[in-house]
GROMACS .gro file of C-alpha atoms in nm:
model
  424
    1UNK     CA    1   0.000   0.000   0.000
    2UNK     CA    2   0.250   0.243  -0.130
    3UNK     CA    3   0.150   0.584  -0.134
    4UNK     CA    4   0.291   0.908  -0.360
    5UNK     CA    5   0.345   0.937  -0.729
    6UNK     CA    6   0.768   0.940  -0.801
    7UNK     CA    7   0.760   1.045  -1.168
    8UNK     CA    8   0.864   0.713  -1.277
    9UNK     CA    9   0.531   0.640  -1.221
   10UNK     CA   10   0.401   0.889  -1.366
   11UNK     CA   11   0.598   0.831  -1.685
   12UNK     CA   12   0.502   0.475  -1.695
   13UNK     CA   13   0.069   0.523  -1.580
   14UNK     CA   14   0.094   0.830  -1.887
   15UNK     CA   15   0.221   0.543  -2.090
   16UNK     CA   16   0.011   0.255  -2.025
   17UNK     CA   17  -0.288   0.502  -2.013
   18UNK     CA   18  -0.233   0.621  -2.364
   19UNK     CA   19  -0.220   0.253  -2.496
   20UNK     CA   20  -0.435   0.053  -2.328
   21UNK     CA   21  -0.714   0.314  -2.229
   22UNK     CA   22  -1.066   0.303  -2.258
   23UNK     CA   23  -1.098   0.701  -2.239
   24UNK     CA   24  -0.935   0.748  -2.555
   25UNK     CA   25  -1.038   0.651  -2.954
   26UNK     CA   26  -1.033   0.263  -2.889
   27UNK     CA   27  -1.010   0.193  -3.272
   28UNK     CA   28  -1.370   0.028  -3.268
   29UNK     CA   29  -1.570   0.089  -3.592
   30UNK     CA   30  -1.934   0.255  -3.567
   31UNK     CA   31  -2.134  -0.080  -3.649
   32UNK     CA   32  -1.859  -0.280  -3.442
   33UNK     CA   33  -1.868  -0.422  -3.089
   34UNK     CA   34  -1.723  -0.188  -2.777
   35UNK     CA   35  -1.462  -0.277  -2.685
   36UNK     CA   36  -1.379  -0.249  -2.317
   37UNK     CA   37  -1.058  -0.226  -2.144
   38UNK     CA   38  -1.047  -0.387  -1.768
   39UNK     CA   39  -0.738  -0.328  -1.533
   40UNK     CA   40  -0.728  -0.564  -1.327
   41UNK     CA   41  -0.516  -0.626  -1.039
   42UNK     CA   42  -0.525  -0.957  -0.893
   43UNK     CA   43  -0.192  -1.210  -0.847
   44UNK     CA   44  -0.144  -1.248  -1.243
   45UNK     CA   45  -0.050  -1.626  -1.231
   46UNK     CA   46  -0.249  -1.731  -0.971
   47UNK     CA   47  -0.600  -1.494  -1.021
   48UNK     CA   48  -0.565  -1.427  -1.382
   49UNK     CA   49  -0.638  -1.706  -1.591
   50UNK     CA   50  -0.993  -1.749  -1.385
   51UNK     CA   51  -1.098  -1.411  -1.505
   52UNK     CA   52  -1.004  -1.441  -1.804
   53UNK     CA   53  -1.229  -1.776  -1.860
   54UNK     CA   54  -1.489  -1.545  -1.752
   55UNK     CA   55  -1.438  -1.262  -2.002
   56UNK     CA   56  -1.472  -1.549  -2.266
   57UNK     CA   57  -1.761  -1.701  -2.080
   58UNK     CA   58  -1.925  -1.350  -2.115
   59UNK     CA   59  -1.817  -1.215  -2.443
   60UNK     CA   60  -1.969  -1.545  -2.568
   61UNK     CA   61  -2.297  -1.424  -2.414
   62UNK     CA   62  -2.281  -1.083  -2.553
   63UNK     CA   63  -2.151  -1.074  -2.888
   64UNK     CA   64  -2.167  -0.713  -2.925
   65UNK     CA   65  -1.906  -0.649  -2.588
   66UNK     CA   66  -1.539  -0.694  -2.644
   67UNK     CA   67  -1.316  -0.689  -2.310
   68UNK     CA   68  -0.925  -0.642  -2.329
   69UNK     CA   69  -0.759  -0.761  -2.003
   70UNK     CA   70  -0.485  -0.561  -1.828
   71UNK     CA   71  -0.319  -0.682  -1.570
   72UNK     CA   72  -0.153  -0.390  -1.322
   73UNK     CA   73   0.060  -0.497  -1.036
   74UNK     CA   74  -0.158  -0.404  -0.711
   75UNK     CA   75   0.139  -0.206  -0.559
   76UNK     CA   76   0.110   0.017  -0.899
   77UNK     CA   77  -0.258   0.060  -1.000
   78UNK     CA   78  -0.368   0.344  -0.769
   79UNK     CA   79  -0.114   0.590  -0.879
   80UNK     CA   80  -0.156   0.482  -1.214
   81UNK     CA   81  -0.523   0.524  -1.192
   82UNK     CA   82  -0.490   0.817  -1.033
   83UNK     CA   83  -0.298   0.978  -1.315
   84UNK     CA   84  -0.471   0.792  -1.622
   85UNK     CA   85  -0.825   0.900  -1.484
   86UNK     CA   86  -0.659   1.264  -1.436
   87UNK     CA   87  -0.572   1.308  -1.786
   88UNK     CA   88  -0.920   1.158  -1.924
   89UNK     CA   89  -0.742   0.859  -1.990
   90UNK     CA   90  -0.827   0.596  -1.759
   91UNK     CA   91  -0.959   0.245  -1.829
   92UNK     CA   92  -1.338   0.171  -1.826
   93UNK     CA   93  -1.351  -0.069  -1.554
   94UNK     CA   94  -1.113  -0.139  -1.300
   95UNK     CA   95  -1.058  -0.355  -0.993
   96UNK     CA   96  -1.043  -0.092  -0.688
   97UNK     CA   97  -0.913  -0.179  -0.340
   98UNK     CA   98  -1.159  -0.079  -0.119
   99UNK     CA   99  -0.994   0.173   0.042
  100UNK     CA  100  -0.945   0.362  -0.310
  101UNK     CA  101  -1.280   0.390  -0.393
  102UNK     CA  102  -1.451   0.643  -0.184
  103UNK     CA  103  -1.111   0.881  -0.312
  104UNK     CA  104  -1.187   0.793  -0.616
  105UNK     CA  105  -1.588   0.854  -0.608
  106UNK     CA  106  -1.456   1.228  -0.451
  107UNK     CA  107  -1.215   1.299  -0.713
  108UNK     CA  108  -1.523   1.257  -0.922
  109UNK     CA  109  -1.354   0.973  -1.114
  110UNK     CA  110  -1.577   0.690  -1.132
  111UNK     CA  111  -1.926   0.666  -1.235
  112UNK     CA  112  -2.255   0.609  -1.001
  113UNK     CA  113  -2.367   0.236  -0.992
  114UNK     CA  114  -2.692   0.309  -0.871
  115UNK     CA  115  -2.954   0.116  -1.052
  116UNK     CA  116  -2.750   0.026  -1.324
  117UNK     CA  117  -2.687  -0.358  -1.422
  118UNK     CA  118  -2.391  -0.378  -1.251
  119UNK     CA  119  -2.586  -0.384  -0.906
  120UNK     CA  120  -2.883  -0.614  -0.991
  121UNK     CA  121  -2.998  -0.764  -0.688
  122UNK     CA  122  -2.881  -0.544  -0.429
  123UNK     CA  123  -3.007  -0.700  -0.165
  124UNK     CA  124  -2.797  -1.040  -0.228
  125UNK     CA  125  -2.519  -0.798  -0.135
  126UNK     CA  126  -2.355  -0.847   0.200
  127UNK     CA  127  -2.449  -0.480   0.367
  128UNK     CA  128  -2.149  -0.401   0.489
  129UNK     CA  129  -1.959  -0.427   0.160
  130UNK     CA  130  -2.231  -0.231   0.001
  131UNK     CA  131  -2.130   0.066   0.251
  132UNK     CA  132  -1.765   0.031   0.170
  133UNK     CA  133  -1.858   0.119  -0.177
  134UNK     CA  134  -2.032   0.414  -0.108
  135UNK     CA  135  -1.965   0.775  -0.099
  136UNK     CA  136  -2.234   1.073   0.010
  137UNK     CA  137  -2.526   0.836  -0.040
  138UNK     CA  138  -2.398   0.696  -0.433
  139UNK     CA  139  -2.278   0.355  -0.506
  140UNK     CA  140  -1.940   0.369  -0.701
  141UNK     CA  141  -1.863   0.028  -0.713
  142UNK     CA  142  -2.000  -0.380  -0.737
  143UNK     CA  143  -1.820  -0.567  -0.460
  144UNK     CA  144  -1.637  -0.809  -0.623
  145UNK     CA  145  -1.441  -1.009  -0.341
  146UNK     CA  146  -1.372  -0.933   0.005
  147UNK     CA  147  -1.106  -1.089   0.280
  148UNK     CA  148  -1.010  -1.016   0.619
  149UNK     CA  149  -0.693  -1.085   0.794
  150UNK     CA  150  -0.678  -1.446   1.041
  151UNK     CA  151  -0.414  -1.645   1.205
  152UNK     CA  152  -0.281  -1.895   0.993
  153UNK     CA  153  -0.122  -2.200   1.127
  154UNK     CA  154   0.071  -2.540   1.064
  155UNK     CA  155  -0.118  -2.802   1.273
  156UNK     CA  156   0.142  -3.054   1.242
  157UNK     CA  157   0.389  -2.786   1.382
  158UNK     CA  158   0.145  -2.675   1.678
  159UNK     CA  159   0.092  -3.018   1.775
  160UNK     CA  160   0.456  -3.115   1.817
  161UNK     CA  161   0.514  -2.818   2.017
  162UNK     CA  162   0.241  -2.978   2.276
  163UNK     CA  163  -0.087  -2.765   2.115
  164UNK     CA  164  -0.414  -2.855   1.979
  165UNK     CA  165  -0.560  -2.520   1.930
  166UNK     CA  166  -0.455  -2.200   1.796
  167UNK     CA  167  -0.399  -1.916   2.074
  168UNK     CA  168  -0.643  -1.680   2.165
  169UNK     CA  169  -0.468  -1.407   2.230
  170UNK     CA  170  -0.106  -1.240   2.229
  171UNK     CA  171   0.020  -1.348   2.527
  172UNK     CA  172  -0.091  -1.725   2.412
  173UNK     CA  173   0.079  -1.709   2.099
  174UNK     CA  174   0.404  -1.606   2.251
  175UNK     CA  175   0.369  -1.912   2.474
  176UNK     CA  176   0.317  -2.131   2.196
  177UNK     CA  177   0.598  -1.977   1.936
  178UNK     CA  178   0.845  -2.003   2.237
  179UNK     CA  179   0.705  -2.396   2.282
  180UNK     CA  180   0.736  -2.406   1.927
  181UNK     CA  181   1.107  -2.306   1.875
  182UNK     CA  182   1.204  -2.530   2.157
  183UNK     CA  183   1.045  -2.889   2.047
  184UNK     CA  184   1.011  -2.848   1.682
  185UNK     CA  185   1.313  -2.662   1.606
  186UNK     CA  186   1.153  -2.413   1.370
  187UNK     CA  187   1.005  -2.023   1.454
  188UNK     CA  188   0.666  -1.972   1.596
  189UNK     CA  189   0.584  -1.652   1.461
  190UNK     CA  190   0.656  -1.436   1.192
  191UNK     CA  191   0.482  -1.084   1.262
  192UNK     CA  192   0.468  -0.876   0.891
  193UNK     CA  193   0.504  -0.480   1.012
  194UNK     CA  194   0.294  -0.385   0.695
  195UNK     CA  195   0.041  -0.092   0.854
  196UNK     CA  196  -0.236  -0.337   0.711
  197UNK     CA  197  -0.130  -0.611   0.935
  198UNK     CA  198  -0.087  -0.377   1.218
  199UNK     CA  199  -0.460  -0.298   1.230
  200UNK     CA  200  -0.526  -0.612   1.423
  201UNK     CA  201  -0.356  -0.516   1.703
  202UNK     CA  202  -0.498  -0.131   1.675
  203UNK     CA  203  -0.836  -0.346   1.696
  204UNK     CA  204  -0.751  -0.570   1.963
  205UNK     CA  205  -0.734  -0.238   2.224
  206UNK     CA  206  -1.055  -0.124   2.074
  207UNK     CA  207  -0.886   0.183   1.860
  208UNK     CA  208  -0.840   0.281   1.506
  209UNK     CA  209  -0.584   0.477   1.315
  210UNK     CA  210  -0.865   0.811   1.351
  211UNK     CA  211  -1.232   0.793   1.522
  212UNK     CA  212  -1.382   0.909   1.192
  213UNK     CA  213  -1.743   0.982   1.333
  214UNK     CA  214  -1.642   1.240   1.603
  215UNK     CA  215  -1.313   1.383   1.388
  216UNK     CA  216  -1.042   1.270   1.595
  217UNK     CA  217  -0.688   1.125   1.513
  218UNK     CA  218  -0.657   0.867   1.749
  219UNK     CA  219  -0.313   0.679   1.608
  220UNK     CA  220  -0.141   0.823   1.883
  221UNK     CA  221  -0.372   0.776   2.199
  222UNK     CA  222  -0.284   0.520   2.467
  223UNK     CA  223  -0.479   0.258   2.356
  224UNK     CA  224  -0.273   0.273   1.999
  225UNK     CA  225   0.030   0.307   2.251
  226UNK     CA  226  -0.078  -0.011   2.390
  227UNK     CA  227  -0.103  -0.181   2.112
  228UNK     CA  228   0.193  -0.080   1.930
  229UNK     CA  229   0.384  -0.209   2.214
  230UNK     CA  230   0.213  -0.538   2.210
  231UNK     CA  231   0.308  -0.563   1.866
  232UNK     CA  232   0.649  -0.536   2.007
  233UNK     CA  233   0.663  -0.758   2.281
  234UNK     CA  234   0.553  -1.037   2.003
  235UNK     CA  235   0.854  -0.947   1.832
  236UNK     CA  236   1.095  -0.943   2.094
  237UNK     CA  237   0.940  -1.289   2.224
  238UNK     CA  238   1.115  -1.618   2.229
  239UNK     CA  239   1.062  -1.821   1.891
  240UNK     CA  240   0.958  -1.521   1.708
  241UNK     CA  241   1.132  -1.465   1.389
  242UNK     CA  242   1.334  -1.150   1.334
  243UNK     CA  243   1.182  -0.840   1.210
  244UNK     CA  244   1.227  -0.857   0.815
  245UNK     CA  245   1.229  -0.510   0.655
  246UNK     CA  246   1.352  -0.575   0.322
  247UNK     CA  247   1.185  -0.522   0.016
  248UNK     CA  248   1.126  -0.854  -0.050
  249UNK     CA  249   0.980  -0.941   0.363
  250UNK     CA  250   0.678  -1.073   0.216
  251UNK     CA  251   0.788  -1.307   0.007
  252UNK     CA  252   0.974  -1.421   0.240
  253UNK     CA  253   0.761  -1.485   0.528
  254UNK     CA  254   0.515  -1.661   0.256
  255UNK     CA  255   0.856  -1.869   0.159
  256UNK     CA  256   0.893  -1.973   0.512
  257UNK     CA  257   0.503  -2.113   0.612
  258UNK     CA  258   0.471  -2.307   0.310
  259UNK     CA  259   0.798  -2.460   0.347
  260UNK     CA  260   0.751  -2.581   0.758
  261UNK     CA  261   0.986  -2.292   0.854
  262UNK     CA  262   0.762  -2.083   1.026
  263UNK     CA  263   0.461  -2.208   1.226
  264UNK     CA  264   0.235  -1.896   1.224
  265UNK     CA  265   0.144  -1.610   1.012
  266UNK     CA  266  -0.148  -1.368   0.994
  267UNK     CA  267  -0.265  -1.372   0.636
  268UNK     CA  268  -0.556  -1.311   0.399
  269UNK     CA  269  -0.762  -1.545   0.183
  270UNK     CA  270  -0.563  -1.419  -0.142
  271UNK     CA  271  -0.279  -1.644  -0.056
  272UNK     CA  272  -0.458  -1.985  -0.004
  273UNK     CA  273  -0.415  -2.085  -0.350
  274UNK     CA  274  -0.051  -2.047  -0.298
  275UNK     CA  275  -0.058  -2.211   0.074
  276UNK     CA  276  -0.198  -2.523  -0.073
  277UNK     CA  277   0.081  -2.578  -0.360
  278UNK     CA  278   0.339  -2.530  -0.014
  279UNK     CA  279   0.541  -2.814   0.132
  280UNK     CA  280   0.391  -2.786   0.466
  281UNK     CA  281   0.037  -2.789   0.315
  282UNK     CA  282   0.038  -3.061   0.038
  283UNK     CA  283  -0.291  -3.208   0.278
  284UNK     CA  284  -0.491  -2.909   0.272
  285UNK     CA  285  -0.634  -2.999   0.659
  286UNK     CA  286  -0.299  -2.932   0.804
  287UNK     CA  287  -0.380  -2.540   0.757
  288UNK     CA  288  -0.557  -2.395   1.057
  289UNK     CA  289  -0.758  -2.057   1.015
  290UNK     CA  290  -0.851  -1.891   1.315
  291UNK     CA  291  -0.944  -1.533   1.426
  292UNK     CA  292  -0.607  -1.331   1.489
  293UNK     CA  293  -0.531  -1.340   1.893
  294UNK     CA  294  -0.696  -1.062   2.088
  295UNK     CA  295  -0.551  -0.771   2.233
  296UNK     CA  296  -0.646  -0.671   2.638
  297UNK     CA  297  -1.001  -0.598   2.560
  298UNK     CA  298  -1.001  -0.981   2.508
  299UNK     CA  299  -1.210  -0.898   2.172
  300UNK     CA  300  -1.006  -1.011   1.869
  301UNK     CA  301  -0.999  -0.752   1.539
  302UNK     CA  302  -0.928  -0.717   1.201
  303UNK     CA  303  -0.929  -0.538   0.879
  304UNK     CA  304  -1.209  -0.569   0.638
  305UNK     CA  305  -1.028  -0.587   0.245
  306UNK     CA  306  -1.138  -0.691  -0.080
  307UNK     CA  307  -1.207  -0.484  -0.381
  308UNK     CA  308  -1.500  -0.342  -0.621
  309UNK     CA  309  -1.507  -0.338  -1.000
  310UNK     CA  310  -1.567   0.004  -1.047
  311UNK     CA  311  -1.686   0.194  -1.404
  312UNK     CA  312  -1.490   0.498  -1.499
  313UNK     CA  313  -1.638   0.848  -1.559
  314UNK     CA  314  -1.479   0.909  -1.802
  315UNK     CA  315  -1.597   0.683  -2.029
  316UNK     CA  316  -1.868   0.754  -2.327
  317UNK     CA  317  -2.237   0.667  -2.251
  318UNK     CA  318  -2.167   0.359  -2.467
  319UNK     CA  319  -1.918   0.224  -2.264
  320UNK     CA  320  -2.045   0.327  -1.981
  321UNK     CA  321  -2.402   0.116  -2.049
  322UNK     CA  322  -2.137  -0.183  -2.154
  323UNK     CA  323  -1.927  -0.163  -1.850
  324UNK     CA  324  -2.185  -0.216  -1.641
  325UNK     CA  325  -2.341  -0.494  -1.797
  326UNK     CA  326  -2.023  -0.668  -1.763
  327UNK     CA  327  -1.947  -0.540  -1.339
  328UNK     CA  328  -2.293  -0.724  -1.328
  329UNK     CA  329  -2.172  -1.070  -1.465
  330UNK     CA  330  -1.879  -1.086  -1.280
  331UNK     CA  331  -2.010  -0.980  -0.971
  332UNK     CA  332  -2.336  -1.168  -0.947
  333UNK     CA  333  -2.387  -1.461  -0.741
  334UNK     CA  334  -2.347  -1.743  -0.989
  335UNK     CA  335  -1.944  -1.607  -1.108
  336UNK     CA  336  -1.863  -1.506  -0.777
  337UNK     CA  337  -1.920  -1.903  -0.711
  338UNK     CA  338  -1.724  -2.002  -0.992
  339UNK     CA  339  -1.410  -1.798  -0.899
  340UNK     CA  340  -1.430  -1.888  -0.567
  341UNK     CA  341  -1.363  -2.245  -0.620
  342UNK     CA  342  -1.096  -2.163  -0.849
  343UNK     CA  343  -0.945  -1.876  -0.647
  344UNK     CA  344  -0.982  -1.925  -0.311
  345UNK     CA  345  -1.123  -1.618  -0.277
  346UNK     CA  346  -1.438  -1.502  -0.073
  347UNK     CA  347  -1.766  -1.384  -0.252
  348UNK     CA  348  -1.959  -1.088  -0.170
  349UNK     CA  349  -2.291  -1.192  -0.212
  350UNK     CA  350  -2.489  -1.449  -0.018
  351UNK     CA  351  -2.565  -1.666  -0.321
  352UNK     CA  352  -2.243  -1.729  -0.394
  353UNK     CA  353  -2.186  -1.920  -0.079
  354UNK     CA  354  -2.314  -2.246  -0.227
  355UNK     CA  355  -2.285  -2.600  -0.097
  356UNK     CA  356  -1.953  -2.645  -0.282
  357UNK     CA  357  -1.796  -2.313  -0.221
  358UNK     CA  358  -1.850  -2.355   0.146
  359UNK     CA  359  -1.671  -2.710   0.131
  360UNK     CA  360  -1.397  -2.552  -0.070
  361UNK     CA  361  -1.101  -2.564   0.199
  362UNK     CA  362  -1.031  -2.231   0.374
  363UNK     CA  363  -1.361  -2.063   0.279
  364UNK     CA  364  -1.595  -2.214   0.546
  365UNK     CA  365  -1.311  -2.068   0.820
  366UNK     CA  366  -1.243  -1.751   0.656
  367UNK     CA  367  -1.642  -1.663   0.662
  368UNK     CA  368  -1.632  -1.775   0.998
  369UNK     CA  369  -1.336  -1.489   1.059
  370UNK     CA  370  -1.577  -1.226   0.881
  371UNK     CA  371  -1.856  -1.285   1.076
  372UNK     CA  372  -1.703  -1.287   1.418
  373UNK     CA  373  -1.417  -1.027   1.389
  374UNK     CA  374  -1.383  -0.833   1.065
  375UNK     CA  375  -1.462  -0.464   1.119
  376UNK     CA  376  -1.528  -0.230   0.811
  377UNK     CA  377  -1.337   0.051   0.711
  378UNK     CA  378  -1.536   0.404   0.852
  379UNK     CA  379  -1.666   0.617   0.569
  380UNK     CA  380  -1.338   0.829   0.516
  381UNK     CA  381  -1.271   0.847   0.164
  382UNK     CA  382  -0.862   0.976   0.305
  383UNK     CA  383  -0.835   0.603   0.520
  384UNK     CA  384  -0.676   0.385   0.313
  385UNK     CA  385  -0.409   0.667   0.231
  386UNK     CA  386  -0.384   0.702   0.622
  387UNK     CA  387  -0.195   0.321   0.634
  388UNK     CA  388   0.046   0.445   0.397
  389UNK     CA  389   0.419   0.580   0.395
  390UNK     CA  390   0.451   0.811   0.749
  391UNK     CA  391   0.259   0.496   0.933
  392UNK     CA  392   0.495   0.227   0.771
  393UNK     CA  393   0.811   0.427   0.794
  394UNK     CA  394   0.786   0.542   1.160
  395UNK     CA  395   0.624   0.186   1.286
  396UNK     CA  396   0.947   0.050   1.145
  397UNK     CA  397   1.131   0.272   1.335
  398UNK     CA  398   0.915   0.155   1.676
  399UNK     CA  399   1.030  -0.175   1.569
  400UNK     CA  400   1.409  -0.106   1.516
  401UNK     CA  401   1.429   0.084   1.870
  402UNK     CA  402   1.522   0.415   1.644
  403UNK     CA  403   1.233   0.568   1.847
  404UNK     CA  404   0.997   0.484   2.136
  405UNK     CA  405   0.648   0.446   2.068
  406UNK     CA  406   0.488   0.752   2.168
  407UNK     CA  407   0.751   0.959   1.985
  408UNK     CA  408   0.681   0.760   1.664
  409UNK     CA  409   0.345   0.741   1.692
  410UNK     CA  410   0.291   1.121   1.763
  411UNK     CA  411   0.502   1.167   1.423
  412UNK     CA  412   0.226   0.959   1.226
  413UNK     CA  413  -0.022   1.182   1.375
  414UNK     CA  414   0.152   1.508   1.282
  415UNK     CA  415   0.116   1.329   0.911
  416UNK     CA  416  -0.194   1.238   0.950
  417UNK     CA  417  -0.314   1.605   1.055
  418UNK     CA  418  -0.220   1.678   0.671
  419UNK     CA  419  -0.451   1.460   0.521
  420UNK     CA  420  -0.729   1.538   0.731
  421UNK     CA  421  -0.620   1.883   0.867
  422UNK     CA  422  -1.005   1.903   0.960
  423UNK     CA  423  -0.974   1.674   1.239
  424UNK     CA  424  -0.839   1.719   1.595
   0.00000   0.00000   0.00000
C-alpha cells in the first residue's frame, strides 16, 4: 500500500494510459462491438487465468461487448489510476481496493452504480460491503471479493510443540511460538510490520488509526500506545522470527510457512491458492484458520479488504451502459461461485456461498473470521491513504528501537493532521 506518485510512475501510468485506455479513440468501428478495457489487479498467475475464462464465458454471451484484459501490479494501480483517470485517460472498468474507492468517487472519477446492471440484486449484497462502496449516499462500485486478515497455522507444527488449538490471544501465541522453537526446532511466529497487518492489534485495544465519526486522530492515543507495544513484545518474544524489513519481507515470510519454517502467520484469503501448492500444506487440513489473537479488551480484530469493479467516468455513454453490464456478470452470485472455487477467494454476495464453495477448503473458516471479527473501514474516503508511507516508515522505526512508541506514533499523527487537517 504504497502511497505518492515518483515520476517514474508517472511516466510509466501516462504510458500505459495512452495505450491501453478506454478514455481514448479505442479503434472500434461505428457498427462494431465496444470494446472495453479492464485493469485488473489480482496475483497475475495465480488470479488471472480465472478471469479471463470469464471474459470469454461473457463475451460469448454478448456478442456485441469486447473486453481487453490488463493486468496492473496491485502495488502500482492506484497511482496509475490516479494519473490515467486525471488526464481523461483511464480504463473503463477497473478492480479498486476498497480503500481507493470512496477517493476515487470524490475525485469525481468513477461513475454512479446506482440502478445500473452492474448492481442487480442489491439486496444479495452483504451490507457491509455495500457501505464500503459508497460515498455521500452513491454507489461507485460492485463488490467483487472481500477478505479479512486471520491467524494462519501449521497443525502438524502446533501439535509437536504440545498444542491442539490456535492461541487466543497475544500473550498465548508467545507461549506457543516459544514452545514451538524449543520442540520443533523451527520459529513460531513471523509478525509482517505492513500498517495493514498492524490494524489487528490497533483493533484488539478497541482503537483505530482516527475515530472518523467524532473527527479525531486517534493513532497516537494510549490505547494505539498499547497496542503498538504489544506488537512489540511479540517481536521481541522467544521463537519469534526477526523483524524482516527488506523489500522482498513478504515473500519471504510466505517462503517460510509453506515450506515448515515458520509455524504462524497472519494472512488473507488471497494467498490460499498459494498455501496449498506449499510443502507444509500438500494435505490441505494441516492449515488452521482462526481469528487473529486478541488484544487486552479480550475482543479479537481485524481489517475488512477486498475490492469493487468500479466503471470509470470518463468513459462515453456507450461504454459506460457496456461496463456495467459486464461489473454485473462478474459480480453476481453465480461467477462469484465459480471464482471462488478456483481462487480461493471469498464472494460478496450471499448466493455465492453455495454448498460447494462452502466445502472448498479455507472458505468455510475464513467466513467464519468475517462474521465474528472483521470490522469495516469508517466512511473516510482519506483512510486507506492514512496506512500508507509516514505509518509504515515510523512503525518500522518503533520496531528497530530508532524511536519509542509515543515519539513515533505522535510523528504519524503530525502526518496524519495533513490529510485530514479538519480533524483534531
Amino acid at each position: 500500500m504504497r502511497r505518492g506518485i515518483a515520476a517514474t510512475a508517472l511516466v510509466a501510468a501516462l504510458a500505459l494510459a495512452a495505450t491501453a485506455c478506454g478514455g481514448g479513440d479505442s479503434g472500434d468501428k461505428a457498427d462494431g462491438p465496444v470494446t472495453l478495457t479492464w485493469w485488473d489487479t489480482s496475483n497475475a498467475t495465480n488470479e488471472a487465468p480465472t478471469y479471463k475464462a470469464m471474459i470469454a464465458e461473457f463475451e460469448k454471451a454478448n456478442k456485441d461487448i469486447k473486453v481487453k484484459y490488463v493486468n496492473v501490479p496491485f502495488d502500482q494501480a492506484q497511482n496509475k489510476f490516479q494519473t490515467a483517470a486525471g488526464s481523461k485517460g483511464a480504463p473503463d472498468i477497473i478492480r479498486a481496493e476498497v480503500g481507493w474507492t470512496a477517493s476515487w468517487a470524490k475525485s469525481q472519477f468513477l461513475a454512479p452504480l446506482d440502478g445500473t446492471p452492474a448492481l442487480d440484486k442489491q439486496d444479495d449484497i452483504t451490507p457491509s460491503l455495500l457501505k464500503q462502496a459508497q460515498y455521500e449516499g452513491k454507489t461507485y462500485g460492485a463488490p467483487f471479493v472481500t477478505d479479512t486478515l486471520a491467524l494462519m497455522w501449521n497443525k502438524d507444527l502446533l501439535k509437536k510443540a504440545g498444542h491442539d488449538k490456535a492461541p487466543a490471544t497475544w500473550d498465548e501465541l508467545k507461549t506457543v511460538a516459544k514452545d514451538v522453537k524449543d520442540k520443533a526446532g523451527v520459529d513460531g511466529f513471523w509478525l509482517n510490520n505492513a500498517t495493514y497487518y498492524e490494524m489487528a492489534f490497533l483493533f484488539g485495544e478497541g482503537t483505530d488509526m482516527v475515530d472518523a465519526a467524532n473527527k479525531k486522530i486517534t493513532i497516537n492515543s494510549p490505547e494505539a500506545v498499547k497496542a503498538v507495544d504489544t506488537s512489540k513484545g511479540v517481536l521481541a518474544a522467544d521463537g519469534v522470527a526477526k523483524l524482516d524489513v527488506t523489500a522482498d519481507a513478504y515473500a519471504h515470510m510466505q517462503d517460510a510457512f509453506v515450506n515448515g519454517k515458520v509455524a504462524m502467520i497472519v494472512q488473507g484469503p488471497w494467498e490460499l491458492t498459494n498455501i496449498y501448492k506449499g510443502a507444509s500444506f500438500k494435505d490441505k487440513a494441516n492449515l488452521g484458520i482462526s481469528n487473529v489473537p486478541a488484544g487486552s479488551t479480550g475482543k479479537a480484530g481485524a481489517p475488512t479488504g477486498g475490492h469493487n469493479l468500479s466503471v470509470y467516468a470518463g468513459s462515453d455513454k456507450s461504454k459506460q451502459e457496456a461496463a456495467q453490464k459486464f461489473v454485473g456478470f462478474m459480480t453476481s452470485g453465480a461467477t462469484q461461485a465459480k471464482i471462488a472455487l478456483k481462487n480461493g477467494t471469498l464472494p460478496t454476495r450471499t448466493s455465492a456461498y453455495t454448498d460447494e464453495v462452502k466445502a472448498a477448503p479455507g472458505v468455510a473458516e475464513f467466513q467464519q473470521v468475517l462474521a465474528t471479527s472483521a470490522q469495516p473501514r469508517p466512511d473516510l474516503p482519506e483512510y486507506s491513504t492514512l496506512l500508507g508511507d509516514a505509518f509504515a516508515q515510523n512503525l518500522t522505526k518503533i520496531f528497530q528501537g530508532k524511536t519509542g512508541t509515543q515519539a513515533g506514533l505522535d510523528a504519524i499523527a503530525g502526518e496524519f493532521k495533513k490529510l485530514v487537517p479538519d480533524f483534531s
